[in-house]
Amino acid sequence: MAAPATTLVRLETAIFDPWSTLRDFEQTHDMGDGRSGAAAVFVGTMRDFNAGDGVRRLFLEHYPGMTERELERIADEAVERWPVNACLIVHRVGLIVPGEPIVLTAAWSAHRNAGFDACRHLIEALKHRAPFWKREDLANGEQRWVSENTPA
Amino acid sequence: MSITIRYFASLREQIGRGEDRLDAAGIATVDAAWQHLHGTPLPARVLAAVNQEYVGAEHVLTDGDEVAFFPPVTGG
């Protein structure tokens, strides 16, 4: 019987460094005690363009309470479906400028396939289900809500 | 029957407010709450949650529920 997996989800209101976040998480949580041979990581960063237009700033709205709960459900699903030892989801909210990280998902497992599959589930389920909404401040001065995510 | 309704993102801007309260008896479902407030069936593009869990339009409401309506999500 495997030890229970470690999961952590967190919203960040200020810029965060995904790489030091990963290192801190690995140092302060049970990563499977030598059983994690693979770590799969996705980092999403704000671009300065979207749908053919220059973007100056992004405002990320969320639904406090439901957003955290949905992220926790998504992490729990990954743990149930794949043999992973740990899962991490970190997501920014509020005002973001190009070049800043928006989202970090990571999964630790004995072997690479489970890690890749679990990490992909974390980001794809988040994009489809977690209640976040992006509003863009365009370079031409206009403001618009992003109506849908890019398919891949 | 007292229900809190919350709106988010572009939907909040279209409606012009972030919250409604419903103190109406006889409003059975999520769809009925939307109809009562906005006069149309719940649009297909509007997502609904009750007490912070996704639900369908026919979900039955209970006194004290928090209902949220919002557009398709765009996080990540």
PDB file of C-alpha atoms in Angstrom:
ATOM      1  CA  MET A   1       0.000   0.000   0.000  1.00  0.00           C
ATOM      2  CA  ALA A   2       1.554   3.295  -1.143  1.00  0.00           C
ATOM      3  CA  ALA A   3       1.829   6.241   1.221  1.00  0.00           C
ATOM      4  CA  PRO A   4      -0.809   8.930   0.656  1.00  0.00           C
ATOM      5  CA  ALA A   5       0.217  11.539  -1.904  1.00  0.00           C
ATOM      6  CA  THR A   6       1.041  15.121  -0.965  1.00  0.00           C
ATOM      7  CA  THR A   7      -1.042  17.799  -2.701  1.00  0.00           C
ATOM      8  CA  LEU A   8      -0.792  21.572  -2.408  1.00  0.00           C
ATOM      9  CA  VAL A   9      -2.782  24.269  -4.211  1.00  0.00           C
ATOM     10  CA  ARG A  10      -2.106  27.972  -3.735  1.00  0.00           C
ATOM     11  CA  LEU A  11      -3.227  31.307  -5.159  1.00  0.00           C
ATOM     12  CA  GLU A  12      -0.604  34.064  -5.387  1.00  0.00           C
ATOM     13  CA  THR A  13      -1.496  37.765  -5.358  1.00  0.00           C
ATOM     14  CA  ALA A  14       2.062  38.883  -6.244  1.00  0.00           C
ATOM     15  CA  ILE A  15       4.779  37.758  -8.646  1.00  0.00           C
ATOM     16  CA  PHE A  16       6.244  34.341  -7.750  1.00  0.00           C
ATOM     17  CA  ASP A  17       9.284  32.399  -8.934  1.00  0.00           C
ATOM     18  CA  PRO A  18       8.161  28.939 -10.099  1.00  0.00           C
ATOM     19  CA  TRP A  19      11.634  27.441  -9.710  1.00  0.00           C
ATOM     20  CA  SER A  20      12.203  28.503  -6.111  1.00  0.00           C
ATOM     21  CA  THR A  21       8.578  27.508  -5.406  1.00  0.00           C
ATOM     22  CA  LEU A  22       9.350  24.004  -6.690  1.00  0.00           C
ATOM     23  CA  ARG A  23      12.545  23.787  -4.624  1.00  0.00           C
ATOM     24  CA  ASP A  24      10.778  24.990  -1.458  1.00  0.00           C
ATOM     25  CA  PHE A  25       7.929  22.529  -2.021  1.00  0.00           C
ATOM     26  CA  GLU A  26      10.363  19.632  -2.501  1.00  0.00           C
ATOM     27  CA  GLN A  27      12.274  20.582   0.662  1.00  0.00           C
ATOM     28  CA  THR A  28       9.230  21.021   2.902  1.00  0.00           C
ATOM     29  CA  HIS A  29       6.907  18.207   1.783  1.00  0.00           C
ATOM     30  CA  ASP A  30       7.015  14.431   1.585  1.00  0.00           C
ATOM     31  CA  MET A  31       7.947  13.725  -2.038  1.00  0.00           C
ATOM     32  CA  GLY A  32       7.725   9.958  -1.635  1.00  0.00           C
ATOM     33  CA  ASP A  33      10.965   9.545   0.274  1.00  0.00           C
ATOM     34  CA  GLY A  34      13.174   8.390  -2.598  1.00  0.00           C
ATOM     35  CA  ARG A  35      10.278   6.883  -4.564  1.00  0.00           C
ATOM     36  CA  SER A  36       9.942   9.835  -6.990  1.00  0.00           C
ATOM     37  CA  GLY A  37      12.134   9.198  -9.988  1.00  0.00           C
ATOM     38  CA  ALA A  38      10.290  11.748 -12.126  1.00  0.00           C
ATOM     39  CA  ALA A  39       9.084  15.335 -11.745  1.00  0.00           C
ATOM     40  CA  ALA A  40       6.963  16.770 -14.580  1.00  0.00           C
ATOM     41  CA  VAL A  41       6.486  20.541 -14.579  1.00  0.00           C
ATOM     42  CA  PHE A  42       4.392  23.036 -16.542  1.00  0.00           C
ATOM     43  CA  VAL A  43       4.880  26.803 -16.220  1.00  0.00           C
ATOM     44  CA  GLY A  44       2.523  29.202 -18.007  1.00  0.00           C
ATOM     45  CA  THR A  45       3.794  32.761 -18.521  1.00  0.00           C
ATOM     46  CA  MET A  46       1.969  35.867 -19.697  1.00  0.00           C
ATOM     47  CA  ARG A  47       2.676  36.763 -23.343  1.00  0.00           C
ATOM     48  CA  ASP A  48       2.725  40.315 -24.691  1.00  0.00           C
ATOM     49  CA  PHE A  49       0.382  39.281 -27.529  1.00  0.00           C
ATOM     50  CA  ASN A  50      -2.913  37.380 -27.834  1.00  0.00           C
ATOM     51  CA  ALA A  51      -5.237  36.776 -30.793  1.00  0.00           C
ATOM     52  CA  GLY A  52      -3.092  39.048 -32.965  1.00  0.00           C
ATOM     53  CA  ASP A  53      -3.075  42.045 -30.587  1.00  0.00           C
ATOM     54  CA  GLY A  54      -0.422  43.480 -28.300  1.00  0.00           C
ATOM     55  CA  VAL A  55      -1.294  43.080 -24.581  1.00  0.00           C
ATOM     56  CA  ARG A  56       0.098  45.419 -21.917  1.00  0.00           C
ATOM     57  CA  ARG A  57      -1.470  43.995 -18.761  1.00  0.00           C
ATOM     58  CA  LEU A  58      -3.702  41.162 -17.623  1.00  0.00           C
ATOM     59  CA  PHE A  59      -6.209  41.214 -14.776  1.00  0.00           C
ATOM     60  CA  LEU A  60      -7.061  37.752 -13.442  1.00  0.00           C
ATOM     61  CA  GLU A  61     -10.389  37.572 -11.632  1.00  0.00           C
ATOM     62  CA  HIS A  62     -11.388  34.502  -9.631  1.00  0.00           C
ATOM     63  CA  TYR A  63     -14.203  33.214  -7.409  1.00  0.00           C
ATOM     64  CA  PRO A  64     -12.703  33.130  -3.899  1.00  0.00           C
ATOM     65  CA  GLY A  65     -13.539  29.837  -2.255  1.00  0.00           C
ATOM     66  CA  MET A  66     -14.758  27.984  -5.333  1.00  0.00           C
ATOM     67  CA  THR A  67     -11.457  28.481  -7.180  1.00  0.00           C
ATOM     68  CA  GLU A  68      -9.427  26.882  -4.370  1.00  0.00           C
ATOM     69  CA  ARG A  69     -11.944  24.059  -3.996  1.00  0.00           C
ATOM     70  CA  GLU A  70     -11.908  23.303  -7.723  1.00  0.00           C
ATOM     71  CA  LEU A  71      -8.093  23.255  -7.776  1.00  0.00           C
ATOM     72  CA  GLU A  72      -8.110  20.859  -4.811  1.00  0.00           C
ATOM     73  CA  ARG A  73     -10.598  18.601  -6.612  1.00  0.00           C
ATOM     74  CA  ILE A  74      -8.350  18.608  -9.705  1.00  0.00           C
ATOM     75  CA  ALA A  75      -5.271  17.684  -7.650  1.00  0.00           C
ATOM     76  CA  ASP A  76      -7.227  14.906  -5.912  1.00  0.00           C
ATOM     77  CA  GLU A  77      -8.304  13.532  -9.320  1.00  0.00           C
ATOM     78  CA  ALA A  78      -4.666  13.356 -10.470  1.00  0.00           C
ATOM     79  CA  VAL A  79      -3.733  11.440  -7.328  1.00  0.00           C
ATOM     80  CA  GLU A  80      -6.640   9.018  -7.820  1.00  0.00           C
ATOM     81  CA  ARG A  81      -5.987   8.371 -11.531  1.00  0.00           C
ATOM     82  CA  TRP A  82      -2.195   8.096 -11.644  1.00  0.00           C
ATOM     83  CA  PRO A  83       0.432   6.673  -9.275  1.00  0.00           C
ATOM     84  CA  VAL A  84       1.843  10.051  -8.233  1.00  0.00           C
ATOM     85  CA  ASN A  85       3.553  10.854  -4.937  1.00  0.00           C
ATOM     86  CA  ALA A  86       2.947  14.616  -4.982  1.00  0.00           C
ATOM     87  CA  CYS A  87       1.062  17.313  -6.930  1.00  0.00           C
ATOM     88  CA  LEU A  88       1.438  21.094  -6.841  1.00  0.00           C
ATOM     89  CA  ILE A  89      -0.715  23.854  -8.373  1.00  0.00           C
ATOM     90  CA  VAL A  90       0.128  27.558  -8.002  1.00  0.00           C
ATOM     91  CA  HIS A  91      -1.858  30.263  -9.836  1.00  0.00           C
ATOM     92  CA  ARG A  92      -1.634  34.048  -9.890  1.00  0.00           C
ATOM     93  CA  VAL A  93      -4.625  36.353  -9.389  1.00  0.00           C
ATOM     94  CA  GLY A  94      -4.881  40.111  -9.841  1.00  0.00           C
ATOM     95  CA  LEU A  95      -2.759  42.327 -12.110  1.00  0.00           C
ATOM     96  CA  ILE A  96      -0.044  40.658 -14.188  1.00  0.00           C
ATOM     97  CA  VAL A  97       2.411  42.058 -16.772  1.00  0.00           C
ATOM     98  CA  PRO A  98       4.042  40.225 -19.700  1.00  0.00           C
ATOM     99  CA  GLY A  99       6.874  37.887 -18.718  1.00  0.00           C
ATOM    100  CA  GLU A 100       5.432  37.093 -15.291  1.00  0.00           C
ATOM    101  CA  PRO A 101       4.421  33.492 -14.514  1.00  0.00           C
ATOM    102  CA  ILE A 102       0.667  32.883 -14.310  1.00  0.00           C
ATOM    103  CA  VAL A 103       0.505  29.209 -13.420  1.00  0.00           C
ATOM    104  CA  LEU A 104       2.701  26.349 -12.209  1.00  0.00           C
ATOM    105  CA  THR A 105       1.601  22.708 -12.176  1.00  0.00           C
ATOM    106  CA  ALA A 106       3.851  19.814 -11.204  1.00  0.00           C
ATOM    107  CA  ALA A 107       3.578  16.107 -10.453  1.00  0.00           C
ATOM    108  CA  TRP A 108       6.136  13.733  -8.902  1.00  0.00           C
ATOM    109  CA  SER A 109       5.993  10.002  -9.622  1.00  0.00           C
ATOM    110  CA  ALA A 110       8.157   6.890  -9.764  1.00  0.00           C
ATOM    111  CA  HIS A 111       8.230   6.926 -13.573  1.00  0.00           C
ATOM    112  CA  ARG A 112       7.865   9.629 -16.239  1.00  0.00           C
ATOM    113  CA  ASN A 113       4.566   8.606 -17.873  1.00  0.00           C
ATOM    114  CA  ALA A 114       2.459   9.002 -14.748  1.00  0.00           C
ATOM    115  CA  GLY A 115       4.162  12.319 -14.015  1.00  0.00           C
ATOM    116  CA  PHE A 116       3.552  13.715 -17.509  1.00  0.00           C
ATOM    117  CA  ASP A 117      -0.061  12.488 -17.560  1.00  0.00           C
ATOM    118  CA  ALA A 118      -0.856  13.850 -14.100  1.00  0.00           C
ATOM    119  CA  CYS A 119       0.836  17.210 -14.815  1.00  0.00           C
ATOM    120  CA  ARG A 120      -1.110  17.546 -18.083  1.00  0.00           C
ATOM    121  CA  HIS A 121      -4.347  16.753 -16.264  1.00  0.00           C
ATOM    122  CA  LEU A 122      -3.609  19.463 -13.684  1.00  0.00           C
ATOM    123  CA  ILE A 123      -3.178  22.210 -16.292  1.00  0.00           C
ATOM    124  CA  GLU A 124      -5.878  21.052 -18.737  1.00  0.00           C
ATOM    125  CA  ALA A 125      -8.565  20.527 -16.074  1.00  0.00           C
ATOM    126  CA  LEU A 126      -7.617  23.888 -14.526  1.00  0.00           C
ATOM    127  CA  LYS A 127      -8.026  25.649 -17.882  1.00  0.00           C
ATOM    128  CA  HIS A 128     -11.431  24.029 -18.471  1.00  0.00           C
ATOM    129  CA  ARG A 129     -12.937  24.153 -14.973  1.00  0.00           C
ATOM    130  CA  ALA A 130     -11.226  26.409 -12.438  1.00  0.00           C
ATOM    131  CA  PRO A 131     -13.172  29.699 -12.129  1.00  0.00           C
ATOM    132  CA  PHE A 132     -10.613  32.241 -13.346  1.00  0.00           C
ATOM    133  CA  TRP A 133     -11.284  34.965 -15.939  1.00  0.00           C
ATOM    134  CA  LYS A 134      -8.716  37.029 -17.839  1.00  0.00           C
ATOM    135  CA  ARG A 135      -9.268  40.656 -18.779  1.00  0.00           C
ATOM    136  CA  GLU A 136      -6.690  42.147 -21.135  1.00  0.00           C
ATOM    137  CA  ASP A 137      -5.464  45.734 -21.359  1.00  0.00           C
ATOM    138  CA  LEU A 138      -4.433  45.992 -25.012  1.00  0.00           C
ATOM    139  CA  ALA A 139      -1.560  48.072 -26.385  1.00  0.00           C
ATOM    140  CA  ASN A 140      -4.128  50.180 -28.293  1.00  0.00           C
ATOM    141  CA  GLY A 141      -5.779  51.205 -25.001  1.00  0.00           C
ATOM    142  CA  GLU A 142      -8.818  48.903 -25.289  1.00  0.00           C
ATOM    143  CA  GLN A 143      -9.923  46.466 -22.602  1.00  0.00           C
ATOM    144  CA  ARG A 144     -11.459  43.050 -23.313  1.00  0.00           C
ATOM    145  CA  TRP A 145     -12.363  39.835 -21.525  1.00  0.00           C
ATOM    146  CA  VAL A 146     -10.733  36.722 -22.978  1.00  0.00           C
ATOM    147  CA  SER A 147     -13.648  34.621 -24.243  1.00  0.00           C
ATOM    148  CA  GLU A 148     -11.932  31.240 -24.441  1.00  0.00           C
ATOM    149  CA  ASN A 149      -8.584  29.561 -23.868  1.00  0.00           C
ATOM    150  CA  THR A 150      -6.326  28.537 -26.747  1.00  0.00           C
ATOM    151  CA  PRO A 151      -6.999  24.860 -27.557  1.00  0.00           C
ATOM    152  CA  ALA A 152      -3.418  23.721 -26.816  1.00  0.00           C
TER     153      ALA A 152
ATOM    154  CA  MET B   1     -36.631  31.283   0.711  1.00  0.00           C
ATOM    155  CA  SER B   2     -33.552  33.522   0.624  1.00  0.00           C
ATOM    156  CA  ILE B   3     -30.897  33.007  -2.038  1.00  0.00           C
ATOM    157  CA  THR B   4     -27.758  34.995  -2.834  1.00  0.00           C
ATOM    158  CA  ILE B   5     -26.885  35.329  -6.523  1.00  0.00           C
ATOM    159  CA  ARG B   6     -23.344  36.302  -7.594  1.00  0.00           C
ATOM    160  CA  TYR B   7     -22.071  37.333 -11.028  1.00  0.00           C
ATOM    161  CA  PHE B   8     -18.478  37.313 -12.254  1.00  0.00           C
ATOM    162  CA  ALA B   9     -16.261  38.831 -14.950  1.00  0.00           C
ATOM    163  CA  SER B  10     -17.878  39.929 -18.236  1.00  0.00           C
ATOM    164  CA  LEU B  11     -21.315  38.738 -17.067  1.00  0.00           C
ATOM    165  CA  ARG B  12     -21.128  41.038 -14.027  1.00  0.00           C
ATOM    166  CA  GLU B  13     -20.240  43.938 -16.314  1.00  0.00           C
ATOM    167  CA  GLN B  14     -23.127  43.142 -18.699  1.00  0.00           C
ATOM    168  CA  ILE B  15     -25.648  42.898 -15.848  1.00  0.00           C
ATOM    169  CA  GLY B  16     -24.206  45.955 -14.120  1.00  0.00           C
ATOM    170  CA  ARG B  17     -23.974  44.547 -10.595  1.00  0.00           C
ATOM    171  CA  GLY B  18     -22.138  41.777  -8.759  1.00  0.00           C
ATOM    172  CA  GLU B  19     -24.931  40.430  -6.610  1.00  0.00           C
ATOM    173  CA  ASP B  20     -28.672  39.891  -6.354  1.00  0.00           C
ATOM    174  CA  ARG B  21     -30.808  38.594  -3.511  1.00  0.00           C
ATOM    175  CA  LEU B  22     -33.896  36.496  -4.102  1.00  0.00           C
ATOM    176  CA  ASP B  23     -36.514  36.292  -1.382  1.00  0.00           C
ATOM    177  CA  ALA B  24     -39.137  34.658  -3.571  1.00  0.00           C
ATOM    178  CA  ALA B  25     -41.091  31.582  -2.677  1.00  0.00           C
ATOM    179  CA  GLY B  26     -41.721  29.041  -5.426  1.00  0.00           C
ATOM    180  CA  ILE B  27     -38.401  29.397  -7.238  1.00  0.00           C
ATOM    181  CA  ALA B  28     -37.430  25.772  -7.562  1.00  0.00           C
ATOM    182  CA  THR B  29     -34.384  25.614  -9.825  1.00  0.00           C
ATOM    183  CA  VAL B  30     -31.278  27.475 -10.995  1.00  0.00           C
ATOM    184  CA  ASP B  31     -33.010  28.125 -14.322  1.00  0.00           C
ATOM    185  CA  ALA B  32     -36.093  29.504 -12.545  1.00  0.00           C
ATOM    186  CA  ALA B  33     -33.912  31.887 -10.516  1.00  0.00           C
ATOM    187  CA  TRP B  34     -32.291  33.214 -13.704  1.00  0.00           C
ATOM    188  CA  GLN B  35     -35.692  33.546 -15.406  1.00  0.00           C
ATOM    189  CA  HIS B  36     -37.114  35.405 -12.413  1.00  0.00           C
ATOM    190  CA  LEU B  37     -34.239  37.901 -12.444  1.00  0.00           C
ATOM    191  CA  HIS B  38     -33.533  38.269 -16.164  1.00  0.00           C
ATOM    192  CA  GLY B  39     -36.686  37.174 -17.983  1.00  0.00           C
ATOM    193  CA  THR B  40     -35.089  34.533 -20.222  1.00  0.00           C
ATOM    194  CA  PRO B  41     -34.076  30.877 -19.895  1.00  0.00           C
ATOM    195  CA  LEU B  42     -30.497  30.445 -18.658  1.00  0.00           C
ATOM    196  CA  PRO B  43     -28.294  31.043 -21.737  1.00  0.00           C
ATOM    197  CA  ALA B  44     -26.183  28.061 -22.842  1.00  0.00           C
ATOM    198  CA  ARG B  45     -22.972  30.103 -22.516  1.00  0.00           C
ATOM    199  CA  VAL B  46     -23.640  30.983 -18.855  1.00  0.00           C
ATOM    200  CA  LEU B  47     -22.209  28.530 -16.312  1.00  0.00           C
ATOM    201  CA  ALA B  48     -23.830  28.013 -12.912  1.00  0.00           C
ATOM    202  CA  ALA B  49     -22.537  26.946  -9.514  1.00  0.00           C
ATOM    203  CA  VAL B  50     -24.441  26.383  -6.267  1.00  0.00           C
ATOM    204  CA  ASN B  51     -22.483  26.572  -3.015  1.00  0.00           C
ATOM    205  CA  GLN B  52     -19.278  26.622  -5.095  1.00  0.00           C
ATOM    206  CA  GLU B  53     -19.949  23.445  -7.102  1.00  0.00           C
ATOM    207  CA  TYR B  54     -20.891  23.323 -10.781  1.00  0.00           C
ATOM    208  CA  VAL B  55     -24.559  22.463 -11.373  1.00  0.00           C
ATOM    209  CA  GLY B  56     -26.940  22.185 -14.305  1.00  0.00           C
ATOM    210  CA  ALA B  57     -29.883  24.504 -14.988  1.00  0.00           C
ATOM    211  CA  GLU B  58     -32.351  22.061 -13.408  1.00  0.00           C
ATOM    212  CA  HIS B  59     -30.518  21.851 -10.072  1.00  0.00           C
ATOM    213  CA  VAL B  60     -33.035  22.285  -7.233  1.00  0.00           C
ATOM    214  CA  LEU B  61     -32.406  25.223  -4.886  1.00  0.00           C
ATOM    215  CA  THR B  62     -32.495  25.184  -1.098  1.00  0.00           C
ATOM    216  CA  ASP B  63     -33.013  28.104   1.278  1.00  0.00           C
ATOM    217  CA  GLY B  64     -29.692  29.857   1.947  1.00  0.00           C
ATOM    218  CA  ASP B  65     -27.968  28.681  -1.234  1.00  0.00           C
ATOM    219  CA  GLU B  66     -25.272  30.792  -2.871  1.00  0.00           C
ATOM    220  CA  VAL B  67     -25.813  30.688  -6.623  1.00  0.00           C
ATOM    221  CA  ALA B  68     -23.120  31.962  -8.998  1.00  0.00           C
ATOM    222  CA  PHE B  69     -23.468  32.693 -12.698  1.00  0.00           C
ATOM    223  CA  PHE B  70     -20.378  33.253 -14.841  1.00  0.00           C
ATOM    224  CA  PRO B  71     -18.959  33.097 -18.365  1.00  0.00           C
ATOM    225  CA  PRO B  72     -16.654  30.318 -19.658  1.00  0.00           C
ATOM    226  CA  VAL B  73     -13.472  30.186 -17.565  1.00  0.00           C
ATOM    227  CA  THR B  74     -10.106  31.316 -18.955  1.00  0.00           C
ATOM    228  CA  GLY B  75      -7.454  30.575 -16.334  1.00  0.00           C
ATOM    229  CA  GLY B  76      -4.043  29.001 -16.752  1.00  0.00           C
TER     230      GLY B  76
END
